[in-house]
PDB file of C-alpha atoms in Angstrom:
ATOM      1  CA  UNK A   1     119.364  68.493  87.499  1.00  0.00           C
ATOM      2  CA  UNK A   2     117.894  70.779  89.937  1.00  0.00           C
ATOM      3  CA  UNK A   3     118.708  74.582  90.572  1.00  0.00           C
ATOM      4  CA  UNK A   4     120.822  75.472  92.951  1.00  0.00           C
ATOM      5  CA  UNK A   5     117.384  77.177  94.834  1.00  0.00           C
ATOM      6  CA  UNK A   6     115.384  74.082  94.443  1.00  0.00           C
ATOM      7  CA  UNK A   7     118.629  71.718  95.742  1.00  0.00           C
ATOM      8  CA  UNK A   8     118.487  74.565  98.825  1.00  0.00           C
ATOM      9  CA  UNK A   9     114.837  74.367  99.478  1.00  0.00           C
ATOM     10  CA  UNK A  10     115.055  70.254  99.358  1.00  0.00           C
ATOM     11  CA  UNK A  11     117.741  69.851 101.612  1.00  0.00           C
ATOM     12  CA  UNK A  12     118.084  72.430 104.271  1.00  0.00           C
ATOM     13  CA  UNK A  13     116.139  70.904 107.650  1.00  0.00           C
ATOM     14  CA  UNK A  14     114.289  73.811 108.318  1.00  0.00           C
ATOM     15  CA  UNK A  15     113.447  77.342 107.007  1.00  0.00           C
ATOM     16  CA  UNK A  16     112.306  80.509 109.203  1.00  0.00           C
ATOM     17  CA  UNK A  17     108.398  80.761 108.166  1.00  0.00           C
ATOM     18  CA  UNK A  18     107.517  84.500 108.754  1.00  0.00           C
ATOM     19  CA  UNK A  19     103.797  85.614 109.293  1.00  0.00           C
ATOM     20  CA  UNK A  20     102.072  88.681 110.416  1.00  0.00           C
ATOM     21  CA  UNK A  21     101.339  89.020 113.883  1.00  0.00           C
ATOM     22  CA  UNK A  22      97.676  90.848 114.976  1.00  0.00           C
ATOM     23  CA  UNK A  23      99.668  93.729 115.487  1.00  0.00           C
ATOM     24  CA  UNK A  24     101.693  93.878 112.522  1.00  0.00           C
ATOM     25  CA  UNK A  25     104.799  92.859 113.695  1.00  0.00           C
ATOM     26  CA  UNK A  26     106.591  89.922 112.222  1.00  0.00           C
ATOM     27  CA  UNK A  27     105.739  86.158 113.858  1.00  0.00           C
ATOM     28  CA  UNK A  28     108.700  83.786 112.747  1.00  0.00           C
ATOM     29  CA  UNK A  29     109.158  80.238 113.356  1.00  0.00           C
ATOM     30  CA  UNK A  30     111.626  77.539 112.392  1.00  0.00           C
ATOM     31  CA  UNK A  31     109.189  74.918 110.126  1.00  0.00           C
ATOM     32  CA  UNK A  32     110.266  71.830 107.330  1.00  0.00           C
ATOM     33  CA  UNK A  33     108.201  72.804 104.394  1.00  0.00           C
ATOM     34  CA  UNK A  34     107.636  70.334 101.382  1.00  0.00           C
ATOM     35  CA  UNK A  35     108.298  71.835  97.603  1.00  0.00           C
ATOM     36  CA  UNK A  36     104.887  70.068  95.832  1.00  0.00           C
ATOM     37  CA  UNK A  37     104.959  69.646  91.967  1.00  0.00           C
ATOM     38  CA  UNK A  38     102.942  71.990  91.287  1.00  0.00           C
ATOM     39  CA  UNK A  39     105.282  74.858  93.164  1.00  0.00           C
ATOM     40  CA  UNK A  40     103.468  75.218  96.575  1.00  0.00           C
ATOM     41  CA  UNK A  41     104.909  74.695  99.348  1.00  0.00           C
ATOM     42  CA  UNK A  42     102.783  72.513 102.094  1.00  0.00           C
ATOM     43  CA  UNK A  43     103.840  72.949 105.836  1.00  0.00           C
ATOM     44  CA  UNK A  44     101.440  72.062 108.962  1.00  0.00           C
ATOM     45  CA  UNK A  45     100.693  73.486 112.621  1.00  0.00           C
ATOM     46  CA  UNK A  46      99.445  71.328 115.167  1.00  0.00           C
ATOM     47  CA  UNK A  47      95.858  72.518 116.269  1.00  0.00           C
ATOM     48  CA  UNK A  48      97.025  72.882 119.971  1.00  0.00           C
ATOM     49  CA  UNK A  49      99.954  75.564 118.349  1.00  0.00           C
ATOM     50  CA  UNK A  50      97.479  77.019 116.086  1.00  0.00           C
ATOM     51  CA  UNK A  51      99.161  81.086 116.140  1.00  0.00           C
ATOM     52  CA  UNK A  52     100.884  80.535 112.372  1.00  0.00           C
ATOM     53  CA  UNK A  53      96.942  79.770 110.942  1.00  0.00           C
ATOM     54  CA  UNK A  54      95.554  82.407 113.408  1.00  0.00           C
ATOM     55  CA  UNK A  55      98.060  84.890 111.412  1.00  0.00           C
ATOM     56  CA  UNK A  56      97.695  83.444 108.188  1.00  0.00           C
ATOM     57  CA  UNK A  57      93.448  83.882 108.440  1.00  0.00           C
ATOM     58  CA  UNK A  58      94.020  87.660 108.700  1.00  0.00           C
ATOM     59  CA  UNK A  59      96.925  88.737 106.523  1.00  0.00           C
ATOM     60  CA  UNK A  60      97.513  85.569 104.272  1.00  0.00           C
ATOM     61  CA  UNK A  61     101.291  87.155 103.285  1.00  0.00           C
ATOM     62  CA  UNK A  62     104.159  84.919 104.333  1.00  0.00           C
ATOM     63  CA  UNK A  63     107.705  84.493 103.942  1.00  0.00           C
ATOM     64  CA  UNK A  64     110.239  81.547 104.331  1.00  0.00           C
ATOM     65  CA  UNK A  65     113.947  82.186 104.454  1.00  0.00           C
ATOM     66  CA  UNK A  66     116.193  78.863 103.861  1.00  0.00           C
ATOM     67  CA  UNK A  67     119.166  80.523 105.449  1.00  0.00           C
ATOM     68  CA  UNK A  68     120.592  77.432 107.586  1.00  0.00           C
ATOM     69  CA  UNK A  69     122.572  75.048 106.288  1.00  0.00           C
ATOM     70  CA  UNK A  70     123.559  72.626 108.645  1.00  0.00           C
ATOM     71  CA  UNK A  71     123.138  68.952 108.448  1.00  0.00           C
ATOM     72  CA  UNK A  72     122.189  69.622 104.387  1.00  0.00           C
ATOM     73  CA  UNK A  73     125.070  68.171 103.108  1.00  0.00           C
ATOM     74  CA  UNK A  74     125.253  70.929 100.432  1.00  0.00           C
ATOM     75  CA  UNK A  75     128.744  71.872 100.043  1.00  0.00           C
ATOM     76  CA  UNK A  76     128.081  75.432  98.559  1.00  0.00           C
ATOM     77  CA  UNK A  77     125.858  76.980 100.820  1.00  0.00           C
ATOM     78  CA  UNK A  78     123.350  79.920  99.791  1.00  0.00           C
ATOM     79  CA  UNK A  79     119.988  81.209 100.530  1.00  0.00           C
ATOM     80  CA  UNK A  80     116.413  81.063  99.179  1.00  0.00           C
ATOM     81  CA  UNK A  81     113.899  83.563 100.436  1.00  0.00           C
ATOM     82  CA  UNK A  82     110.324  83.019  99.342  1.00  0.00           C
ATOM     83  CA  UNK A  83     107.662  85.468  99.290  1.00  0.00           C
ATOM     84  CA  UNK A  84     104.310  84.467  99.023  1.00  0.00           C
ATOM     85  CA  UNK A  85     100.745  83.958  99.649  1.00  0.00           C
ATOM     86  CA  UNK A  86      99.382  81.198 102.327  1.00  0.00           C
ATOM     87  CA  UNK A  87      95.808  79.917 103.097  1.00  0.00           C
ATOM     88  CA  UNK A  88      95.358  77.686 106.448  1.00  0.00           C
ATOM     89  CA  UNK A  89      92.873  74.800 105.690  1.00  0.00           C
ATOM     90  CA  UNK A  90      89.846  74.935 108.376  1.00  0.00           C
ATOM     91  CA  UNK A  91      89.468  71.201 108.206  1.00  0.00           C
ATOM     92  CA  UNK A  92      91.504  68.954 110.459  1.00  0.00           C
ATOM     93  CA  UNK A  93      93.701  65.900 109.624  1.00  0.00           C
ATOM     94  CA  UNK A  94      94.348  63.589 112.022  1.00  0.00           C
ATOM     95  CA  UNK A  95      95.809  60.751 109.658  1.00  0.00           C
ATOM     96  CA  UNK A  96      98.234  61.871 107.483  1.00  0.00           C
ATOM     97  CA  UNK A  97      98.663  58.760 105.817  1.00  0.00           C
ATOM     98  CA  UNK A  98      95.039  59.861 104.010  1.00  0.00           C
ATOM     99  CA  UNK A  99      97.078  63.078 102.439  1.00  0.00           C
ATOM    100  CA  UNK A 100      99.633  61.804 100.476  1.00  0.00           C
ATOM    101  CA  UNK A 101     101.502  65.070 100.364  1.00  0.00           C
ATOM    102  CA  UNK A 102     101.125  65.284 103.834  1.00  0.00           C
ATOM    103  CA  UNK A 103     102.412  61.816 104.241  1.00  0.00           C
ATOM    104  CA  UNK A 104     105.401  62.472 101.985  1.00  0.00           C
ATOM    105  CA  UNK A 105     106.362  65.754 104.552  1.00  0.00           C
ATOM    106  CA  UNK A 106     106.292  63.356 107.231  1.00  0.00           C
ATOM    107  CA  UNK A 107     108.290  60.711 105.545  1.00  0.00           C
ATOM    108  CA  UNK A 108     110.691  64.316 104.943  1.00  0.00           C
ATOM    109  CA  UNK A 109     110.637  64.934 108.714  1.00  0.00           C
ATOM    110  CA  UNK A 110     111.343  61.492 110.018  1.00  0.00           C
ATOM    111  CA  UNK A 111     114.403  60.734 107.374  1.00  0.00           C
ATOM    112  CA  UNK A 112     115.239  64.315 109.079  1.00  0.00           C
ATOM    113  CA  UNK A 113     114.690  63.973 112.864  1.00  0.00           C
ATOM    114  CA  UNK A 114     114.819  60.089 113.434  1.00  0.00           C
ATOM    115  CA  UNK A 115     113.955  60.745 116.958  1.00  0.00           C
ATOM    116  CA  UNK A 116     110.998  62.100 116.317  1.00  0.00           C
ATOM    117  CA  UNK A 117     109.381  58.399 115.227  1.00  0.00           C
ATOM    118  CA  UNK A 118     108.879  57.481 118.793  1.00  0.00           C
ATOM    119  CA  UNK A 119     106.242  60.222 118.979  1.00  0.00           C
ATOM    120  CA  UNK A 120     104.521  58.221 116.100  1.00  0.00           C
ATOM    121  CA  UNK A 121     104.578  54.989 118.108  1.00  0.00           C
ATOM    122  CA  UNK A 122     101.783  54.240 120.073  1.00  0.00           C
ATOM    123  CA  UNK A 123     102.861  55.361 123.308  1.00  0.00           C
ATOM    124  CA  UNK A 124     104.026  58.144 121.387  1.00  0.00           C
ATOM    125  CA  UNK A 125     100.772  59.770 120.270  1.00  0.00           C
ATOM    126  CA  UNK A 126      99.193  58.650 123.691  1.00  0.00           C
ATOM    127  CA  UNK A 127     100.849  61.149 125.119  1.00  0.00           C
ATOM    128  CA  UNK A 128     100.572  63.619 122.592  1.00  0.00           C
ATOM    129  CA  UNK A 129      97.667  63.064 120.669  1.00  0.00           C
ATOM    130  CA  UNK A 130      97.194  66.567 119.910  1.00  0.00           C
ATOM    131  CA  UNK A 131      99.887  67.080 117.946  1.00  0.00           C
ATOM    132  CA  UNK A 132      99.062  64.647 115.343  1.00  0.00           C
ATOM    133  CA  UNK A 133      95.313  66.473 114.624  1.00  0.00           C
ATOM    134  CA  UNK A 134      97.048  68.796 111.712  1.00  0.00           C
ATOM    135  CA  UNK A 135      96.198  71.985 109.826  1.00  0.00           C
ATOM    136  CA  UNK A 136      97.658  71.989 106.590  1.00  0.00           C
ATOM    137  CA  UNK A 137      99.125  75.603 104.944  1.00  0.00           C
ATOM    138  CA  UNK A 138      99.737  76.228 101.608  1.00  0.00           C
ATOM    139  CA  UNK A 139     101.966  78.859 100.139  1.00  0.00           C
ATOM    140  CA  UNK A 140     102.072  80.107  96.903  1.00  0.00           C
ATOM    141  CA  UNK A 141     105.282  81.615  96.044  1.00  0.00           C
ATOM    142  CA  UNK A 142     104.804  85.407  94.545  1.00  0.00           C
ATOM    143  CA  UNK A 143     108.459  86.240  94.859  1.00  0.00           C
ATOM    144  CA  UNK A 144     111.822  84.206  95.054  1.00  0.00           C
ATOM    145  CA  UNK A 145     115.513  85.736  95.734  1.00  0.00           C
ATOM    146  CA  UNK A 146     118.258  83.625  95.890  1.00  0.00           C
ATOM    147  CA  UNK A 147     121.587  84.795  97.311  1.00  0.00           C
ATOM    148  CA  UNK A 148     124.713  82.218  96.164  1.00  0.00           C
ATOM    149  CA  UNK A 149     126.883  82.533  99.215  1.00  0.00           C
ATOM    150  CA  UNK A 150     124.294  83.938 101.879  1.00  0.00           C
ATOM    151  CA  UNK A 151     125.969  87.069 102.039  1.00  0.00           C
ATOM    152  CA  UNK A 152     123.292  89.226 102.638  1.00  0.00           C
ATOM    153  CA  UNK A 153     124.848  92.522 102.133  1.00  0.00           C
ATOM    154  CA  UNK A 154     124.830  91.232  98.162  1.00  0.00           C
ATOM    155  CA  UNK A 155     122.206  92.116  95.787  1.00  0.00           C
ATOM    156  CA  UNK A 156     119.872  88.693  95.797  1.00  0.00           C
ATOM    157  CA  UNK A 157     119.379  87.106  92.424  1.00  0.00           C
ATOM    158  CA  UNK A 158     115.647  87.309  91.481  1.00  0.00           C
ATOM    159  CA  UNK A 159     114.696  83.898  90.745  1.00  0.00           C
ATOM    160  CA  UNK A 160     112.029  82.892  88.016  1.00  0.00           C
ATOM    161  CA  UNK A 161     109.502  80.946  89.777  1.00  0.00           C
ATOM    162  CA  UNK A 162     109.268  78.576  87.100  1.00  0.00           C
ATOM    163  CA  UNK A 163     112.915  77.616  88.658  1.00  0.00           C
ATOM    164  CA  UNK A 164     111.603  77.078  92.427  1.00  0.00           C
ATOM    165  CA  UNK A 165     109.551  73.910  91.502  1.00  0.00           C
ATOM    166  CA  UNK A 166     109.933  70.357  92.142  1.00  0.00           C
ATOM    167  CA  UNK A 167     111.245  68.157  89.420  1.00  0.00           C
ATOM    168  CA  UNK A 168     109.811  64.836  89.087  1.00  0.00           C
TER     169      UNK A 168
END
């Protein structure tokens, strides 16, 4: 049986992915992360919305907030926040069926966002080739709070990050 963090991080949609701008301010972006076994997290920008590597390259501290519950199907509905450090791959994938973790986060997104297979069809990525040509990220989780009923103004339960991994 999984934690009640790890049934979070599996089944919200999305999570707000939070890097460090050029200037220092705070870049966040709604993103569908995949827990690997190992405890990483893998997540991917397109090369043609390449800002989240850009950010990544010069401060490689990150944070993603599974705050959002909708569409889960969790009945009890808290919060993971993971802090941690990412790397941005320089090398490009362009079939993600050659990545099996990458394939698994797209088997994730599709299950997700059905409508999103047409732009996997052929007409699909004739029109938007771009976004298929992938950089991967990576985030290694330093720090993981988890907060029971997403009431914020709650002390967050430090989680051990032995508890935020993937159970095969």
């Amino acid at each position: 049986m999984a934690s009640p963090a790890v049934e979070i991080i599996e089944n919200y949609f999305t999570c707000e992915f939070t890097t460090i701008a050029r200037d220092g301010s705070p870049q966040t972006w709604p993103v569908s992360p995949r827990l690997l076994t190992d405890g990483r997290f893998l997540l991917t920008t397109s090369i043609g919305l390449p800002q989240k590597a850009f950010n990544i390259r010069r401060n490689p501290k990150v944070a993603m907030l599974f705050s959002e519950p909708t569409g889960s199907g969790l009945t009890s509905a808290g919060a993971v926040l993971i802090q941690g450090d990412a790397i941005a791959e320089d090398r490009i994938v362009t079939d993600v069926a050659t990545e099996p973790e990458l394939a698994a986060l797209t088997e994730t997104l599709f299950a997700r966002q059905p409508a999103g297979a047409f732009w996997s069809s052929w007409p699909g990525r004739q029109l938007w080739w771009s976004y298929y040509m992938r950089l991967l990220i990576y985030v290694t989780p330093r720090c993981a709070l988890f907060w029971p009923t997403r009431d914020f103004t709650t002390a967050p339960i430090e989680l051990d990050l032995n508890e935020v991994q993937r159970v095969v």
